[in-house]
mmCIF file of C-alpha atoms and ligand atoms in Angstrom:
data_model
loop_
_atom_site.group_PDB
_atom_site.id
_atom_site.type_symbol
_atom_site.label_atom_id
_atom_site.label_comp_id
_atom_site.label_asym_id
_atom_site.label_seq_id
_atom_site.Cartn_x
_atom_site.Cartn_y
_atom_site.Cartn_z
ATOM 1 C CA UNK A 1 81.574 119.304 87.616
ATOM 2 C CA UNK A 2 77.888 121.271 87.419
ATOM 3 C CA UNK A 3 76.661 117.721 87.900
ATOM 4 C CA UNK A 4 78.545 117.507 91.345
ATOM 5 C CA UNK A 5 76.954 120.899 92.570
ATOM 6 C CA UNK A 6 73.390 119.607 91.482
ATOM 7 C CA UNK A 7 73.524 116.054 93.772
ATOM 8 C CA UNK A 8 74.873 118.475 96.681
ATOM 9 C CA UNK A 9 71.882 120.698 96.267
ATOM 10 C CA UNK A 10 69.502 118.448 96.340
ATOM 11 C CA UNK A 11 70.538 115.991 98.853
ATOM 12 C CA UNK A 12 71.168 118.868 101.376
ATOM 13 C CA UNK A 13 68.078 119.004 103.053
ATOM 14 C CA UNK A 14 68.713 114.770 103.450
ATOM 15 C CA UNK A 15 71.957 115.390 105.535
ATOM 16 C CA UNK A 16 72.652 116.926 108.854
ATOM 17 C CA UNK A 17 76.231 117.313 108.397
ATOM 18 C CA UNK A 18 78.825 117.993 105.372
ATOM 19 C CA UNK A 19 82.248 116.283 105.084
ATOM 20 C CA UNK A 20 84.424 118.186 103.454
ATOM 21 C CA UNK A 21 87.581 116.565 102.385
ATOM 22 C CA UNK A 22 90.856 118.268 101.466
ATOM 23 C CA UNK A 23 94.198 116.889 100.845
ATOM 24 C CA UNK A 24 96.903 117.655 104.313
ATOM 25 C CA UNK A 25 99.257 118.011 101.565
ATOM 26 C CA UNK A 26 97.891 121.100 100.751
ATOM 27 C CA UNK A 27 94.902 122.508 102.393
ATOM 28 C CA UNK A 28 94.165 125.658 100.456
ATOM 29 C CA UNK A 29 94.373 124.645 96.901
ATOM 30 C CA UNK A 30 92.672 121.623 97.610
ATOM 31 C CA UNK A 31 89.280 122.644 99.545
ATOM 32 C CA UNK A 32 86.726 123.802 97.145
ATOM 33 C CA UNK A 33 86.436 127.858 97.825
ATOM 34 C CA UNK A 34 82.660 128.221 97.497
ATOM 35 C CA UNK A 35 81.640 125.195 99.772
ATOM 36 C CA UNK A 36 80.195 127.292 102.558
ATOM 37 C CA UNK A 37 77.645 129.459 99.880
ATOM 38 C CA UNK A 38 76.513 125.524 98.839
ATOM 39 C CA UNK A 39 75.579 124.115 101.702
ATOM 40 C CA UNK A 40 74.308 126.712 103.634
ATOM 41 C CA UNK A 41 72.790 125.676 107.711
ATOM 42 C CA UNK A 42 74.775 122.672 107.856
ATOM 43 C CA UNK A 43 77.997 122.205 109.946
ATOM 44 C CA UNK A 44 81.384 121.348 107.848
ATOM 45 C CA UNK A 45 83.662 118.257 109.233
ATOM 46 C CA UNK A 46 86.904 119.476 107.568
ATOM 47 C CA UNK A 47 88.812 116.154 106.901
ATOM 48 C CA UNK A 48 92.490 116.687 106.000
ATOM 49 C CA UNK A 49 92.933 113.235 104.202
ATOM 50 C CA UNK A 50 96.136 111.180 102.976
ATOM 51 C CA UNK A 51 98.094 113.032 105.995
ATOM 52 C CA UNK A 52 100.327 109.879 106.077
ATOM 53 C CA UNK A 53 101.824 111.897 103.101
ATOM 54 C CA UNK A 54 102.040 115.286 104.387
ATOM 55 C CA UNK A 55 104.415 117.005 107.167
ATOM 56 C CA UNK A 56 103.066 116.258 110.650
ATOM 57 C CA UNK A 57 103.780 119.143 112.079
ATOM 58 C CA UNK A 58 102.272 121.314 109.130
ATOM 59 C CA UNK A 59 98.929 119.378 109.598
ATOM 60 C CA UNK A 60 99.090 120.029 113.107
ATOM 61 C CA UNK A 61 99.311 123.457 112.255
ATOM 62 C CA UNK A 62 96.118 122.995 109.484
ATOM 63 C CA UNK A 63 94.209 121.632 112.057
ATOM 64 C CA UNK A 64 94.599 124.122 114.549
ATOM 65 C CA UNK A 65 94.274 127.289 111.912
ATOM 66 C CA UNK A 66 90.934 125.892 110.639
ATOM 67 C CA UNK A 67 89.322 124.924 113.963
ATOM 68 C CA UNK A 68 90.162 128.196 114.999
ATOM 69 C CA UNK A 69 89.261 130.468 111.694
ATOM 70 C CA UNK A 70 85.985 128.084 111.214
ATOM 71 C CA UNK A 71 82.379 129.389 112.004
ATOM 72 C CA UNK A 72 80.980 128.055 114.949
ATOM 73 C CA UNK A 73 79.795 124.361 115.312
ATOM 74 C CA UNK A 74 82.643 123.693 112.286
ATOM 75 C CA UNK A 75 85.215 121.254 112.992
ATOM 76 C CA UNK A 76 88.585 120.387 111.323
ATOM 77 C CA UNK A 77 90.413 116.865 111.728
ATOM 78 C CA UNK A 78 93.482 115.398 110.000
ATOM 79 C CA UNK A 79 92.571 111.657 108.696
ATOM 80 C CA UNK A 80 95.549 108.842 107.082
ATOM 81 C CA UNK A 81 93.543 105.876 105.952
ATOM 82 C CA UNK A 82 95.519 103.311 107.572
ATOM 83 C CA UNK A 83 95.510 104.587 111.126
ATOM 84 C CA UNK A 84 92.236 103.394 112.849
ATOM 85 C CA UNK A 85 92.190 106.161 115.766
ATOM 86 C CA UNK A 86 91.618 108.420 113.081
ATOM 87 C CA UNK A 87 88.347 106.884 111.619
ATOM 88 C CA UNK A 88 86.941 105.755 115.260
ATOM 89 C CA UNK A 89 87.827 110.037 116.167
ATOM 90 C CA UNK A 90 86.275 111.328 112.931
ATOM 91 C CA UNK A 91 83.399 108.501 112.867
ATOM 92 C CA UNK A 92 82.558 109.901 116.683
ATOM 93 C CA UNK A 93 82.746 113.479 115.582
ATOM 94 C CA UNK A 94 80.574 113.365 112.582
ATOM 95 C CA UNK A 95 78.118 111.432 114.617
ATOM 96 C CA UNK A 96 77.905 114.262 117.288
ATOM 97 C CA UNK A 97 77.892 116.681 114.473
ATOM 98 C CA UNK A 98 74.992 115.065 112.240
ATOM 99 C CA UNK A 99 72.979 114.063 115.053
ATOM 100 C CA UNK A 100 72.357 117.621 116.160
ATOM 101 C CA UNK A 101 69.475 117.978 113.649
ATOM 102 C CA UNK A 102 66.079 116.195 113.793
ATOM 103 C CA UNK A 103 65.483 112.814 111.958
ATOM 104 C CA UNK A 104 65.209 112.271 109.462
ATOM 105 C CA UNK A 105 68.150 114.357 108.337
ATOM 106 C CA UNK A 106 70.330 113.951 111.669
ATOM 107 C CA UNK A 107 73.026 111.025 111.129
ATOM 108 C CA UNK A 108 73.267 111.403 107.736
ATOM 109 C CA UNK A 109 76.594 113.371 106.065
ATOM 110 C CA UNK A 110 77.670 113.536 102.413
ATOM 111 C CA UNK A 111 81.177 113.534 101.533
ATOM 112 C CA UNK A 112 82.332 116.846 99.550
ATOM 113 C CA UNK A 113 85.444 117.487 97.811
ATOM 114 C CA UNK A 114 87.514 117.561 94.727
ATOM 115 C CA UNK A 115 88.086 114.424 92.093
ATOM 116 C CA UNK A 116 90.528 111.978 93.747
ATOM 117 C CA UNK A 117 91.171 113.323 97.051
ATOM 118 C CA UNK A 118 89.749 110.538 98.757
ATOM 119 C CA UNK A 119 86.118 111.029 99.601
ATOM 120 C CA UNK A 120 85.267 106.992 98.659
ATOM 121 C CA UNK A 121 88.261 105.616 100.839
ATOM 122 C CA UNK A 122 87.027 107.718 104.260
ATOM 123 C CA UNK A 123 84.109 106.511 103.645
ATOM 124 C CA UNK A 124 85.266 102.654 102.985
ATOM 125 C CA UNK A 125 87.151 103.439 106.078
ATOM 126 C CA UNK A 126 84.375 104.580 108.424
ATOM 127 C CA UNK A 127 81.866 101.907 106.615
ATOM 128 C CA UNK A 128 84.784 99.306 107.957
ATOM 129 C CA UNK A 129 84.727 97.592 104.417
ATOM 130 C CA UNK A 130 85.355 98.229 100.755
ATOM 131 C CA UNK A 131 82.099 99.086 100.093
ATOM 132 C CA UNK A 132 83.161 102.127 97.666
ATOM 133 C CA UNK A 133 85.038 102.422 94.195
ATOM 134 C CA UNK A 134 88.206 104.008 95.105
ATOM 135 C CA UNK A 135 91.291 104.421 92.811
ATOM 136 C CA UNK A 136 94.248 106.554 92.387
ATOM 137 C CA UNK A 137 92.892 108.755 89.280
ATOM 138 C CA UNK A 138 90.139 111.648 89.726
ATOM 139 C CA UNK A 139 86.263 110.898 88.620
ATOM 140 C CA UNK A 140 86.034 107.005 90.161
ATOM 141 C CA UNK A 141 82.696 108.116 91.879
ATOM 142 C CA UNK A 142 80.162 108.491 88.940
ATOM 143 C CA UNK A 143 76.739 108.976 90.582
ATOM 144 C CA UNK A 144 75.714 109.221 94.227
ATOM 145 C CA UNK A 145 75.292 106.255 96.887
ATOM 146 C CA UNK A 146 74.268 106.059 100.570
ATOM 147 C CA UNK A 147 76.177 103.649 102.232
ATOM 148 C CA UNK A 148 75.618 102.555 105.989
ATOM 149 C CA UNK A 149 78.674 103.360 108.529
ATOM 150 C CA UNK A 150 77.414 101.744 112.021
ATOM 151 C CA UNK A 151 76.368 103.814 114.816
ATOM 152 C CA UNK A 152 73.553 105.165 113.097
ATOM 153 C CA UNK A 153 75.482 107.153 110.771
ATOM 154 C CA UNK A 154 74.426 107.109 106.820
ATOM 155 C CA UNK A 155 76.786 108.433 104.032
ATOM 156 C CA UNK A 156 76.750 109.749 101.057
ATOM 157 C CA UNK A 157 79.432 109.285 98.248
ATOM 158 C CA UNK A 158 79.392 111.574 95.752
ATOM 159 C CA UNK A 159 81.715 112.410 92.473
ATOM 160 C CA UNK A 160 84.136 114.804 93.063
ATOM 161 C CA UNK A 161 83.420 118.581 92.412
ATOM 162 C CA UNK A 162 85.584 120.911 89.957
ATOM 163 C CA UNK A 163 86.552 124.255 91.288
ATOM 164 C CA UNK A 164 84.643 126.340 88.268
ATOM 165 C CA UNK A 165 86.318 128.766 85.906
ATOM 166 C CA UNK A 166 90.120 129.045 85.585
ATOM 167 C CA UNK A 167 92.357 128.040 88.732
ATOM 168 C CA UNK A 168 95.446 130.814 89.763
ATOM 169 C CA UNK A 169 98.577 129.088 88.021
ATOM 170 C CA UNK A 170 100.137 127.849 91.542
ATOM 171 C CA UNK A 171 96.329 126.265 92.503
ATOM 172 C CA UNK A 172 96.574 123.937 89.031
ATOM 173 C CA UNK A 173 100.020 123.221 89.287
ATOM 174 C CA UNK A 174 99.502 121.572 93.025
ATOM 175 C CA UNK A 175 96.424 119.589 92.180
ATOM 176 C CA UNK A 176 98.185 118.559 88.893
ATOM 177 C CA UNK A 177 101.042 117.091 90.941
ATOM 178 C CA UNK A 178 98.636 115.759 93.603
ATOM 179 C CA UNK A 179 96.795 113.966 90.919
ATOM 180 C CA UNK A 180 93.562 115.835 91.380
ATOM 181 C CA UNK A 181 93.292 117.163 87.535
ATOM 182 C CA UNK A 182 92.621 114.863 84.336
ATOM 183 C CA UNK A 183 95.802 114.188 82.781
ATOM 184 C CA UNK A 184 94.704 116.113 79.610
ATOM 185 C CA UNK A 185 94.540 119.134 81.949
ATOM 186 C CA UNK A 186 98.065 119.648 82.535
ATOM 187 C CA UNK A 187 101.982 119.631 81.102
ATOM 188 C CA UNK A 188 103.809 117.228 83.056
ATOM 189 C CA UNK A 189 106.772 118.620 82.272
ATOM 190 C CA UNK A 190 105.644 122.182 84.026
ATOM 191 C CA UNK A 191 104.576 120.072 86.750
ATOM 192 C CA UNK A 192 107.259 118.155 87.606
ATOM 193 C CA UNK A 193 109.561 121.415 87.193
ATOM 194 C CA UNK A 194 107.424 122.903 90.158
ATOM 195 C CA UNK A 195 107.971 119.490 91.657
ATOM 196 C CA UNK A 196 111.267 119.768 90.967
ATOM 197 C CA UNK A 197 111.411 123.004 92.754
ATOM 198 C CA UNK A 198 109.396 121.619 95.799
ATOM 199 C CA UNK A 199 112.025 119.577 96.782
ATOM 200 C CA UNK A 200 114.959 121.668 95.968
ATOM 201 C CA UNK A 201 113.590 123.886 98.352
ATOM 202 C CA UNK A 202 113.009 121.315 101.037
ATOM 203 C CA UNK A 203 116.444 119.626 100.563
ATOM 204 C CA UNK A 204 114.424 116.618 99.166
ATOM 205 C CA UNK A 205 115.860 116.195 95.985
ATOM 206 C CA UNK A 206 117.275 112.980 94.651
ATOM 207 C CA UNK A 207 120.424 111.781 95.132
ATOM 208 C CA UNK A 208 123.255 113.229 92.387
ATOM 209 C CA UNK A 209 120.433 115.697 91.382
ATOM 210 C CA UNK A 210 122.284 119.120 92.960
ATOM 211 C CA UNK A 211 120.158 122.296 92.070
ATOM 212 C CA UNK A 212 122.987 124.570 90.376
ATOM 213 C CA UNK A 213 121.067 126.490 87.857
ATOM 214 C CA UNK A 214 120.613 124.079 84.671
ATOM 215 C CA UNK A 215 117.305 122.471 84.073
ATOM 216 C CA UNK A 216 116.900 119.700 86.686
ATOM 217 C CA UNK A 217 114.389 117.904 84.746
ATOM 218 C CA UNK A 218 116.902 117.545 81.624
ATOM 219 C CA UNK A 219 119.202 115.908 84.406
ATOM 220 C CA UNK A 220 116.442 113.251 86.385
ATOM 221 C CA UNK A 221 115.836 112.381 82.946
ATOM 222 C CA UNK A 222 119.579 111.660 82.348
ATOM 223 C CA UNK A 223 120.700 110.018 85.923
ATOM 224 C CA UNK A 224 117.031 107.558 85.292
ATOM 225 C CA UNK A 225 117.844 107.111 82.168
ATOM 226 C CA UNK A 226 115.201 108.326 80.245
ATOM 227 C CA UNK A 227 116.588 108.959 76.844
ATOM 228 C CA UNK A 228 114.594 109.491 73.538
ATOM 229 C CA UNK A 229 116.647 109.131 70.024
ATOM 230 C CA UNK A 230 119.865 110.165 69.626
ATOM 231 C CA UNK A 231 120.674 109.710 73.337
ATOM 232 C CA UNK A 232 118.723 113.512 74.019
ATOM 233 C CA UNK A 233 117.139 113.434 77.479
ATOM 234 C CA UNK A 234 112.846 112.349 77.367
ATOM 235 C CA UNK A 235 111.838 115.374 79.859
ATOM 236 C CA UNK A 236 108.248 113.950 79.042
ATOM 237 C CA UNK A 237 108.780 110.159 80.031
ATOM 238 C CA UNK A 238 111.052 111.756 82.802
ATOM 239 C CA UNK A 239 107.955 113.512 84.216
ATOM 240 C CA UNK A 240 105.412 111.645 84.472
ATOM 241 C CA UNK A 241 108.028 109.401 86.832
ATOM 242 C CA UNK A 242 108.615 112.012 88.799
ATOM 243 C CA UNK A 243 105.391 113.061 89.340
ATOM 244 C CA UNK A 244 104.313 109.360 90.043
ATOM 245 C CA UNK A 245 106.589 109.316 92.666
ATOM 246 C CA UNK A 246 106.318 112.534 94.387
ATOM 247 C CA UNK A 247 102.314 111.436 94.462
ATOM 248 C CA UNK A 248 103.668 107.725 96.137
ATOM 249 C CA UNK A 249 105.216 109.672 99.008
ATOM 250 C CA UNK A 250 108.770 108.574 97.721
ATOM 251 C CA UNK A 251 110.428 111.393 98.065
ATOM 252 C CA UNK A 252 109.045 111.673 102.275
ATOM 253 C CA UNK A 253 105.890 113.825 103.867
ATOM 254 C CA UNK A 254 105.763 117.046 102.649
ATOM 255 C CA UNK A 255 103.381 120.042 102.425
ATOM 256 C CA UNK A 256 102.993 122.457 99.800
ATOM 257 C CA UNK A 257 101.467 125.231 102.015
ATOM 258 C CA UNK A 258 101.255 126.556 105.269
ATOM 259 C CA UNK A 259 98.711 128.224 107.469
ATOM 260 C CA UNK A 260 98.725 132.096 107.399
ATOM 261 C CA UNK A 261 101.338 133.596 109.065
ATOM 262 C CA UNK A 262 100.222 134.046 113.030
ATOM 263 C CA UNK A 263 98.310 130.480 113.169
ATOM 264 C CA UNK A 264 99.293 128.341 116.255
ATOM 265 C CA UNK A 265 101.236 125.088 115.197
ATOM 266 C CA UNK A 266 102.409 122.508 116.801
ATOM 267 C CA UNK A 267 105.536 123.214 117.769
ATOM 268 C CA UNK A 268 105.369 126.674 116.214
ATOM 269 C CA UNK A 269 106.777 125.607 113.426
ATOM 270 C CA UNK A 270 106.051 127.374 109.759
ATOM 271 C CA UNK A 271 107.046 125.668 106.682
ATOM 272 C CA UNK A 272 107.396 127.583 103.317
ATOM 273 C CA UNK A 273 104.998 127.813 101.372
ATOM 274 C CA UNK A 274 106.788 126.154 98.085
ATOM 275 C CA UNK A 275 106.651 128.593 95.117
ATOM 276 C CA UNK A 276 108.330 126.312 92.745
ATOM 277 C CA UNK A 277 110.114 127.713 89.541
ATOM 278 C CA UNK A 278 106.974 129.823 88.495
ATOM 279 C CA UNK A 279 107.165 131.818 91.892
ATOM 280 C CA UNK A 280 107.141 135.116 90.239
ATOM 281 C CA UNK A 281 104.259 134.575 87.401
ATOM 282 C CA UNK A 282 102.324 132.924 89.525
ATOM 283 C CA UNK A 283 102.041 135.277 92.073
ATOM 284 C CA UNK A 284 101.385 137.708 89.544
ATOM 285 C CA UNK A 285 98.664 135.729 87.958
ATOM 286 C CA UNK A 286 97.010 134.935 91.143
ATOM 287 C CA UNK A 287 96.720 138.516 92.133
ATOM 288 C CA UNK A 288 97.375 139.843 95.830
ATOM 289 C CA UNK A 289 95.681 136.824 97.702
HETATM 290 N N1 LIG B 301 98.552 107.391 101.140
HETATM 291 C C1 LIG B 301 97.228 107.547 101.217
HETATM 292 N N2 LIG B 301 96.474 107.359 100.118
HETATM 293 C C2 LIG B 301 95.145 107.544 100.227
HETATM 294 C C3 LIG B 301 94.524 107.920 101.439
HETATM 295 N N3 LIG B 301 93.195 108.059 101.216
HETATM 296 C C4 LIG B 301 93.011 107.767 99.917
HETATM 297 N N4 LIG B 301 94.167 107.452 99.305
HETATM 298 C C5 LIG B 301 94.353 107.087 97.881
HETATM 299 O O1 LIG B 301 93.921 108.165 97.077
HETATM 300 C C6 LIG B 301 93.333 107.693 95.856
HETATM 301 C C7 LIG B 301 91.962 108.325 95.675
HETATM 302 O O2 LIG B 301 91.088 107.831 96.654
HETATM 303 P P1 LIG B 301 89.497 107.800 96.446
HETATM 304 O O3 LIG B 301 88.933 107.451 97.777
HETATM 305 O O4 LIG B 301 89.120 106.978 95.271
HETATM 306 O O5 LIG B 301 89.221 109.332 96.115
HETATM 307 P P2 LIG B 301 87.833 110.036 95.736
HETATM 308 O O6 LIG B 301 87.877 111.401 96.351
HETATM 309 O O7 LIG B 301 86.684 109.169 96.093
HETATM 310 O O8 LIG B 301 88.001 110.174 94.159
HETATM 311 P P3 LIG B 301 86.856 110.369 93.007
HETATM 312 O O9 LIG B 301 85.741 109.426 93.286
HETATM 313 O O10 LIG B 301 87.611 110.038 91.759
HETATM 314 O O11 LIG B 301 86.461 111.810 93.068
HETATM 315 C C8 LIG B 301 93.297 106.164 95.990
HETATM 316 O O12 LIG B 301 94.401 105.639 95.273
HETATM 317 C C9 LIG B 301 93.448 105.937 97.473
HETATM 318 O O13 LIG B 301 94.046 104.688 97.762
HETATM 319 C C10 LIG B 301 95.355 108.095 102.603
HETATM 320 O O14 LIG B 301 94.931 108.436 103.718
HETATM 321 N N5 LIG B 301 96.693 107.891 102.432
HETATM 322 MG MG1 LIG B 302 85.197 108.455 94.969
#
């Protein structure tokens, strides 16, 4: 959204600090690339949000890569909405960040990221009451407010930003699945085969669902019971249920990429970065990254 980059522009010089938030599920595809360029001067709080979802020890492992690969006076923090260490830790840290410019921008942050990754429920969360729209579709936050968060600190809620021009095939088919892209943007039947292939790969998949070559999807739809006429499996109907649920958390925390290779974990622990069924194009279509 141009409209996104506009607000950001102009309510820089308000704001002492930027938080940037970024699904734990998947840190890369998630984080919009040209953040640093747009809000030049100011430090970025690096929130890895909805890590209830994602593996713990993979976040632990996000964490520690971007603290260490961030320019100095950056900070990176992992944040699940319904734990309240997490807000007092990242409501203390974006204090100390904020406050280390002059008044009148000092103690005020706005709240970056892309549509539905849940910029509006950090800040409900750090406010300490639903004072934000929040909901579980992308473009809830229309315009901009300024909302008041205690201990000095002023936010600003702002519609989510689009990463501009066309994403690399693997980047749209994780924020499809994550729920990040308009429904109109994507074939849920591509994305829940890359789902599909997720959690093959992690061992995840549903019960009676074994991965021996034939089209998986053509199978959930079978075993749910999603039939069109004639009996013929509904891989569309069959889809968008899958998807639904893999964005619920019901098939357990997982992460669809991990840190570059040599970045301290916890535990030391690397998971694989999930390449789905379109490994091969994708890569190819994404270039040498
Ligand atoms: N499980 C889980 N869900 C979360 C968490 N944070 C946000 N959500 C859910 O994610 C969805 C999007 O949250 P919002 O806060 O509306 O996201 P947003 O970034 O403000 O979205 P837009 O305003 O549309 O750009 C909502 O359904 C939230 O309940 C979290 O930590 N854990
Ligand atoms: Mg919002």
């Amino acid at each position: 959204m141009a409209r996104t980059r506009g607000l950001i522009r102009e309510n820089l010089p308000l704001v002492g600090l930027v938080i940037e938030v970024a699904d734990a599920r998947a840190p890369r595809a998630t984080r919009y690339p040209g953040l640093g360029r747009l809000v030049p001067g100011r430090p970025i709080l690096t929130v890895l949000a909805k890590a209830d979802l994602a593996d713990p020890h993979l976040t632990s492992a996000w964490v520690n890569y971007l603290r260490n690969s961030a320019p100095a006076g950056h900070c990176a923090v992992s944040f699940d909405a319904s734990d309240r260490a997490d807000t007092r830790e990242i409501r203390r840290l974006a204090s100390d960040l904020s406050l280390r410019r002059a008044s009148p921008a000092g103690g005020r942050a706005m709240v970056v990221g892309l549509p539905n990754v849940g910029k509006s429920t950090l800040i409900n969360r750090l406010v300490g009451r639903a004072s934000a729209r929040t909901g579980d579709r992308p473009g809830v936050t229309r315009g901009k407010q300024w909302l008041r968060a205690g201990g000095g600190l002023l936010l600003l809620d702002l519609p989510g930003i689009l990463v501009p021009g066309r994403l690399p095939a693997r980047a749209a088919l994780i924020l499809a699945l994550l729920g990040m892209l308009p429904p109109s943007a994507f074939d849920s039947t591509e994305v829940a085969r890359y789902a599909l292939g997720v959690l093959a790969a992690a061992r995840r998949l549903p019960e009676g669902l074994v991965p021996d070559g034939s089209d998986l999807l053509e199978r959930y739809a079978v075993e749910r019971g999603h039939l069109a006429h004639g009996g013929r499996p509904d891989t569309e109907r069959a889809a968008v249920a899958l998807v639904g649920s893999f964005r619920d958390g019901r098939f357990g925390r997982l992460t669809l990429e991990s840190p570059p290779s040599g970045a301290s974990g916890a535990g030391g622990r690397e998971g694989p970065d999930y390449q789905g069924a379109n490994a091969k194009r994708s890569r190819r279509e994404e270039g040498a990254t």
